[in-house]
mmCIF file of C-alpha atoms and ligand atoms in Angstrom:
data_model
loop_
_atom_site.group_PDB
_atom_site.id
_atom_site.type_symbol
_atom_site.label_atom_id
_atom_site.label_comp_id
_atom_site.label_asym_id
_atom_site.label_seq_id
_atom_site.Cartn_x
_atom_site.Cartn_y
_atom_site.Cartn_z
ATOM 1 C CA UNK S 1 2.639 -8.357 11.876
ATOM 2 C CA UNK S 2 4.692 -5.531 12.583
ATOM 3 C CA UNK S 3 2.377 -2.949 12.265
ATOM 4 C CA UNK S 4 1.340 -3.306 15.758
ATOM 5 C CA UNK S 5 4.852 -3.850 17.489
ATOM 6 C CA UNK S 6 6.807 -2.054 19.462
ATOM 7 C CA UNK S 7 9.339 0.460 18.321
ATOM 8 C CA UNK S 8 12.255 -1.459 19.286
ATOM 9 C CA UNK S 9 11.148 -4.532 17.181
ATOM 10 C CA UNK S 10 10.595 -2.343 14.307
ATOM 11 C CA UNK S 11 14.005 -0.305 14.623
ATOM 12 C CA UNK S 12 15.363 -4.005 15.213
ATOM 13 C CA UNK S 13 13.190 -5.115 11.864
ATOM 14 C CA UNK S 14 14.764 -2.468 9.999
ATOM 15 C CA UNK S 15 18.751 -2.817 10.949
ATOM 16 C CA UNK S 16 17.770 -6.251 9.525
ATOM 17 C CA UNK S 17 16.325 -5.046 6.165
ATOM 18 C CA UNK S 18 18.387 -2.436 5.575
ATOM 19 C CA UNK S 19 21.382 -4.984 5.368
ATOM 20 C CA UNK S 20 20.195 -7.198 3.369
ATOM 21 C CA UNK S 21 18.777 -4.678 0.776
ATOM 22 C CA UNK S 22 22.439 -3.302 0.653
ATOM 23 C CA UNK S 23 23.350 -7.225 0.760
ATOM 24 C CA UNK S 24 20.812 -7.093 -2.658
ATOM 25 C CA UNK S 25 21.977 -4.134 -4.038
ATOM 26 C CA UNK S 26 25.528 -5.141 -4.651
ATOM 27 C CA UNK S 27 24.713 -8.628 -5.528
ATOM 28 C CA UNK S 28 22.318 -7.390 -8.554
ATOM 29 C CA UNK S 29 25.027 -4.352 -9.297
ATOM 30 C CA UNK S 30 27.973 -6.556 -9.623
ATOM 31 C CA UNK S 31 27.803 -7.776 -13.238
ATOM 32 C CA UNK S 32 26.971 -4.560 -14.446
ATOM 33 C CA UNK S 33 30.475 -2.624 -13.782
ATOM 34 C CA UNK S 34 29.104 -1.074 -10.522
ATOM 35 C CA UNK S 35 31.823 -0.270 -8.261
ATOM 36 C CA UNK S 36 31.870 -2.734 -5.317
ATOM 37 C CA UNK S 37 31.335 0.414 -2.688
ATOM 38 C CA UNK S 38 28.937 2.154 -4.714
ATOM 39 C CA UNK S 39 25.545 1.277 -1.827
ATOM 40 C CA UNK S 40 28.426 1.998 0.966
ATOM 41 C CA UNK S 41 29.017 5.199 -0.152
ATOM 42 C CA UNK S 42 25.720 6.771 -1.993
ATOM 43 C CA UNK S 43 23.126 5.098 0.480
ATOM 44 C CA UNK S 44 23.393 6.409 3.939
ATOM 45 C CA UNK S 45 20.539 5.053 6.303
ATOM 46 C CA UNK S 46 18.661 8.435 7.014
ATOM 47 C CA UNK S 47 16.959 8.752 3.062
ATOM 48 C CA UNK S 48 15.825 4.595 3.057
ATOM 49 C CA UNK S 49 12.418 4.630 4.894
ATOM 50 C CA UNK S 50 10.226 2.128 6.547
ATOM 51 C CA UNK S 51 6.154 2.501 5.369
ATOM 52 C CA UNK S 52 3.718 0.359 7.424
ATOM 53 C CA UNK S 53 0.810 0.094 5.402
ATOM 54 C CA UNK S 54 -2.983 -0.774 6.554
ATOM 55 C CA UNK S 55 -5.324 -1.442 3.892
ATOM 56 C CA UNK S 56 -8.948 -0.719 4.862
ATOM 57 C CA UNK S 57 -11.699 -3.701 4.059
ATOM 58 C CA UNK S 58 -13.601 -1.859 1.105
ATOM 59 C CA UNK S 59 -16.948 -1.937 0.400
ATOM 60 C CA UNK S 60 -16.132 -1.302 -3.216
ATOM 61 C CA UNK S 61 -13.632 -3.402 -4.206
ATOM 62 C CA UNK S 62 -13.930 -3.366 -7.952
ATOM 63 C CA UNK S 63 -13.762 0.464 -7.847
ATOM 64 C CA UNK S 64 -11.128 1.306 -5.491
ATOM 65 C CA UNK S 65 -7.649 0.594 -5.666
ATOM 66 C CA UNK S 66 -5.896 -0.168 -1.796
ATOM 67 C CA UNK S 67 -2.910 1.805 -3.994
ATOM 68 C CA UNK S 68 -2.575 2.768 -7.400
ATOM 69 C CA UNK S 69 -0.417 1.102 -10.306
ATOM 70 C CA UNK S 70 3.203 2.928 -9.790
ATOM 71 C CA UNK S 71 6.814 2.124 -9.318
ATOM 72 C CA UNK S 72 9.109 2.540 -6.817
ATOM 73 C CA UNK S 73 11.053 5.783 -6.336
ATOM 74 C CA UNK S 74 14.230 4.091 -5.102
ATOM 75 C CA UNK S 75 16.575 0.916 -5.854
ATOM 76 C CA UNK S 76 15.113 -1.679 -4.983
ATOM 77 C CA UNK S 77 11.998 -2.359 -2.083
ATOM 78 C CA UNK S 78 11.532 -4.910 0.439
ATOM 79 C CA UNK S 79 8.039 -5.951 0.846
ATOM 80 C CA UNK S 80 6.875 -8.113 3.620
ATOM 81 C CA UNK S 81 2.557 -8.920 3.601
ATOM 82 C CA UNK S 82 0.127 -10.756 5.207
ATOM 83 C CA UNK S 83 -1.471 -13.714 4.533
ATOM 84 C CA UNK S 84 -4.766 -11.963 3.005
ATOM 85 C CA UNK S 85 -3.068 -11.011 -0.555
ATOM 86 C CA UNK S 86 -4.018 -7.803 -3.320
ATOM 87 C CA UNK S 87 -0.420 -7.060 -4.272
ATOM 88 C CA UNK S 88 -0.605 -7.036 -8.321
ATOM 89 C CA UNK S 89 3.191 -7.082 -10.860
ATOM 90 C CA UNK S 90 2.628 -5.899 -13.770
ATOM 91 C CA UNK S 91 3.899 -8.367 -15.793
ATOM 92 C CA UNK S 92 3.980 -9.637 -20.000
ATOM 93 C CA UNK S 93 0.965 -6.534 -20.634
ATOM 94 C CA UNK S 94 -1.206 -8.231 -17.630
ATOM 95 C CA UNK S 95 -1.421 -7.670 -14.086
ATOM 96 C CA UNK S 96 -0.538 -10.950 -11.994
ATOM 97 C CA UNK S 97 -1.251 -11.683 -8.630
ATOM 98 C CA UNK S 98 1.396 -12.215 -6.209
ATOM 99 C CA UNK S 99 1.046 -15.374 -3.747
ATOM 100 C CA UNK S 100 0.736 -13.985 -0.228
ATOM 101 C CA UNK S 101 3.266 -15.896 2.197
ATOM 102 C CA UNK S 102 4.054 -14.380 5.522
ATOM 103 C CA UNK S 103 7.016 -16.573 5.419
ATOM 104 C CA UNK S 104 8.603 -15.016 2.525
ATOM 105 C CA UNK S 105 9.317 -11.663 1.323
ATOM 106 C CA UNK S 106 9.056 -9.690 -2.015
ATOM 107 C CA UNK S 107 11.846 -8.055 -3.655
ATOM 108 C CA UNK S 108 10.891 -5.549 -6.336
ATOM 109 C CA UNK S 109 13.441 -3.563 -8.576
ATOM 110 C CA UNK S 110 12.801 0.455 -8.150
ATOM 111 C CA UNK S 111 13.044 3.302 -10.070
ATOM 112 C CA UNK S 112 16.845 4.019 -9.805
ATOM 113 C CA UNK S 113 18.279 0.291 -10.511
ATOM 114 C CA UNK S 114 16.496 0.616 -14.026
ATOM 115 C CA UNK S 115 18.505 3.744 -14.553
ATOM 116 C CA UNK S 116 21.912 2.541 -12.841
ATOM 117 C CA UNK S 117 21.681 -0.688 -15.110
ATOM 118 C CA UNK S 118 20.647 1.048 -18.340
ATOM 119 C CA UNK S 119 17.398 -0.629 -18.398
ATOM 120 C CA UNK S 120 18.890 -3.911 -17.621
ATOM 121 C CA UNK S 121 16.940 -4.288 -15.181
ATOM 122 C CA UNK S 122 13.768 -3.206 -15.141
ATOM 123 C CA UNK S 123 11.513 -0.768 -12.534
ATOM 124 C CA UNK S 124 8.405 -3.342 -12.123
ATOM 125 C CA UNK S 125 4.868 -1.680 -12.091
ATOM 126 C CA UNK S 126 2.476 -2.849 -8.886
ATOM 127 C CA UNK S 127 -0.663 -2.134 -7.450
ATOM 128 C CA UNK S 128 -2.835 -3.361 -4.461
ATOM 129 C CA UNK S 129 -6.534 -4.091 -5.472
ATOM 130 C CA UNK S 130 -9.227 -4.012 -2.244
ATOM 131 C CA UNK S 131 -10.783 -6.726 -0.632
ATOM 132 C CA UNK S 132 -14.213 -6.758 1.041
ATOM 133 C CA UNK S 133 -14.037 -8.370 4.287
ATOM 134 C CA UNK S 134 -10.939 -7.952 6.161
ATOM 135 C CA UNK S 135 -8.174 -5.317 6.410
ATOM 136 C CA UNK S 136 -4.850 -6.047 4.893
ATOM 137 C CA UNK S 137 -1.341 -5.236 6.385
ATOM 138 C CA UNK S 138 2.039 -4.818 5.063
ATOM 139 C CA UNK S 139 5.861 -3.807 5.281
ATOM 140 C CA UNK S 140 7.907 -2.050 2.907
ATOM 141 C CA UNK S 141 11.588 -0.631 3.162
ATOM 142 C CA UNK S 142 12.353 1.350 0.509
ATOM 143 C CA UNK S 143 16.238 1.477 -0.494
ATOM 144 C CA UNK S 144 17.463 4.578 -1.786
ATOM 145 C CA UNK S 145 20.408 7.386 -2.441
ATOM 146 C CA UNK S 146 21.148 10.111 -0.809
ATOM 147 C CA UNK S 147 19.258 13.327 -2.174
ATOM 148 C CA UNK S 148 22.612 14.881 -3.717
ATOM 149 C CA UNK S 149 23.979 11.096 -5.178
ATOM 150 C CA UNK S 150 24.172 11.324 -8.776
ATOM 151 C CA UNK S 151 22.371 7.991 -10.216
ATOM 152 C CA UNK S 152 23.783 7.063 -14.021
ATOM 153 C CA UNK S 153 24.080 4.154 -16.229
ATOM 154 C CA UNK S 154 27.023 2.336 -15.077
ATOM 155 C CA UNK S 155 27.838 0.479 -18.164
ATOM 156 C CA UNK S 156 29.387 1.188 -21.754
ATOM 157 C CA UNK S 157 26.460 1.281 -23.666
ATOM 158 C CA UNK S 158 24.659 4.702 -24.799
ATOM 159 C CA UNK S 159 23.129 5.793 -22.021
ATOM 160 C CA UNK S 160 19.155 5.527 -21.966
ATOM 161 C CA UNK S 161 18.453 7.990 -19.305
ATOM 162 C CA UNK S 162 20.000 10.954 -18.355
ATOM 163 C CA UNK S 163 21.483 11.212 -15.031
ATOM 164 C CA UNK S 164 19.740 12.792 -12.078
ATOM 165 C CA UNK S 165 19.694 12.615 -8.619
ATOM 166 C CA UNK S 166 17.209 11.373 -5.835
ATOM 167 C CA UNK S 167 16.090 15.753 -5.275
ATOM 168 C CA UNK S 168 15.616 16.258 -8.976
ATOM 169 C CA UNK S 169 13.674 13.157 -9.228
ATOM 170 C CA UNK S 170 11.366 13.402 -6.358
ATOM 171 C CA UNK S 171 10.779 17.582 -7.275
ATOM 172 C CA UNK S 172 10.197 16.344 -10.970
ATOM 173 C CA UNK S 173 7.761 13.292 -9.536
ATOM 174 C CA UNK S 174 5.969 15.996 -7.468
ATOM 175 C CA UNK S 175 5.377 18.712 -10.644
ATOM 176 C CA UNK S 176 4.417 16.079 -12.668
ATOM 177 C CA UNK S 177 1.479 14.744 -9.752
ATOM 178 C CA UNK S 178 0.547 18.559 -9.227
ATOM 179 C CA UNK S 179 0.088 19.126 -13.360
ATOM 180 C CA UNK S 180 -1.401 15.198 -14.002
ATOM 181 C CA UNK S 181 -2.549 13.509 -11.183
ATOM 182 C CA UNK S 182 0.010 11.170 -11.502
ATOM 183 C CA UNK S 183 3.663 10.135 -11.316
ATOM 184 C CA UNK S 184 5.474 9.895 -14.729
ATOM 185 C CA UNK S 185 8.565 8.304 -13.391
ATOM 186 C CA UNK S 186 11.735 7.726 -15.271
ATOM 187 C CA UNK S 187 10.468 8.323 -18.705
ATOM 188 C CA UNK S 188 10.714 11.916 -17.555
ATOM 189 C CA UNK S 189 14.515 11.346 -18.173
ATOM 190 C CA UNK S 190 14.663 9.248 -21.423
ATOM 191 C CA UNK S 191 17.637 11.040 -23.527
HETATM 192 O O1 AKG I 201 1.286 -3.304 0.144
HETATM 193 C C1 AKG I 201 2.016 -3.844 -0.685
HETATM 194 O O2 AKG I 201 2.070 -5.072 -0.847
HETATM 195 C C2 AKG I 201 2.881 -2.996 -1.603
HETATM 196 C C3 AKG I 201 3.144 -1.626 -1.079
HETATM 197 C C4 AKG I 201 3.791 -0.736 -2.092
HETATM 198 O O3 AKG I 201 3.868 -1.025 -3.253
HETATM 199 C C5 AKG I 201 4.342 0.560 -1.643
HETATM 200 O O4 AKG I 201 4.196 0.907 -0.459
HETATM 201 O O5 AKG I 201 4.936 1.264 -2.503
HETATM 202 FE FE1 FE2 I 202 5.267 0.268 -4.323
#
């Protein structure tokens, strides 16, 4: 797993992910009106980010979360785990578990693609739960604008959000954890 590699497999990992999660973004963005160069010119590689994860064993698993419910600040995430599993979706009002398979990775729609696609698509809410015995590892690139890039339903329909950008969002996400303890997310901009 990468966690333990060396940098040059990880920067190598990550020239990999990057394209195909631009690959992925304009795939899922063409039906909805999105111009074709909208990733090529609102997601420059310094804001998307690489977060190696280690998961602790826990001696308390039905207590402690390995990471709390939440959604992705960003467009869309590219998750790569181990074989030892605890990613949850949020899915139909339960929370499902998602098959670990080192061979495959797991795609999940952020934050931003909800609001570019007018709730279209929608900003899935995950957690990890602990396990007992053995640590847990994982990889996730997180695809997102540049902090100035205004994000906006691209469509004809009424708007659902209002627009924002990737500063206002992540200052708003950070009052919001200061006053509640948690992240509100998107609802913050409803209209
Ligand atoms: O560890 C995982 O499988 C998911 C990680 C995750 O959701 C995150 O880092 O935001
Ligand atoms: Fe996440």
């Amino acid at each position: 797993m990468l966690c333990s590699c060396p940098k040059s497999t990880i920067e190598a990992f990550v020239k990999t992910v990057s394209g195909l999660a631009k690959r992925l973004a304009e795939i899922l963005a063409q039906p909805l009106g999105v111009k074709p160069n909208y990733f090529e010119e609102n997601c420059p590689p310094r804001t998307s980010y690489l977060r190696l994860n280690r998961y602790a064993p826990c001696p308390f698993p039905s207590q402690v979360f390995g990471l709390i419910s939440h959604t992705d600040t960003d467009f869309l995430t590219i998750v790569h785990q181990d074989q030892v599993g605890g990613l949850e979706i949020f899915k139909d009002g339960r929370w499902l578990a998602v098959k670990p398979n080192p061979e495959a990775l797991v795609v999940n729609i952020g934050d931003f693609f909800e609001a570019l696609s007018n709730g279209a698509y929608k900003s899935i809410k995950h957690r990890v739960v602990s396990t007992q015995e053995v640590e847990r590892l994982s990889v996730a690139y997180f695809y997102c604008p540049s902090y100035d890039a205004v994000v906006r339903n691209c469509g004809n329909e009424p708007s659902t959000y209002r627009q924002f950008t990737l500063r206002e969002y992540k200052l708003q996400t950070q009052i919001d954890v200061q006053e509640t303890g948690e992240k509100v997310g998107l609802s913050r901009f409803l209209l």
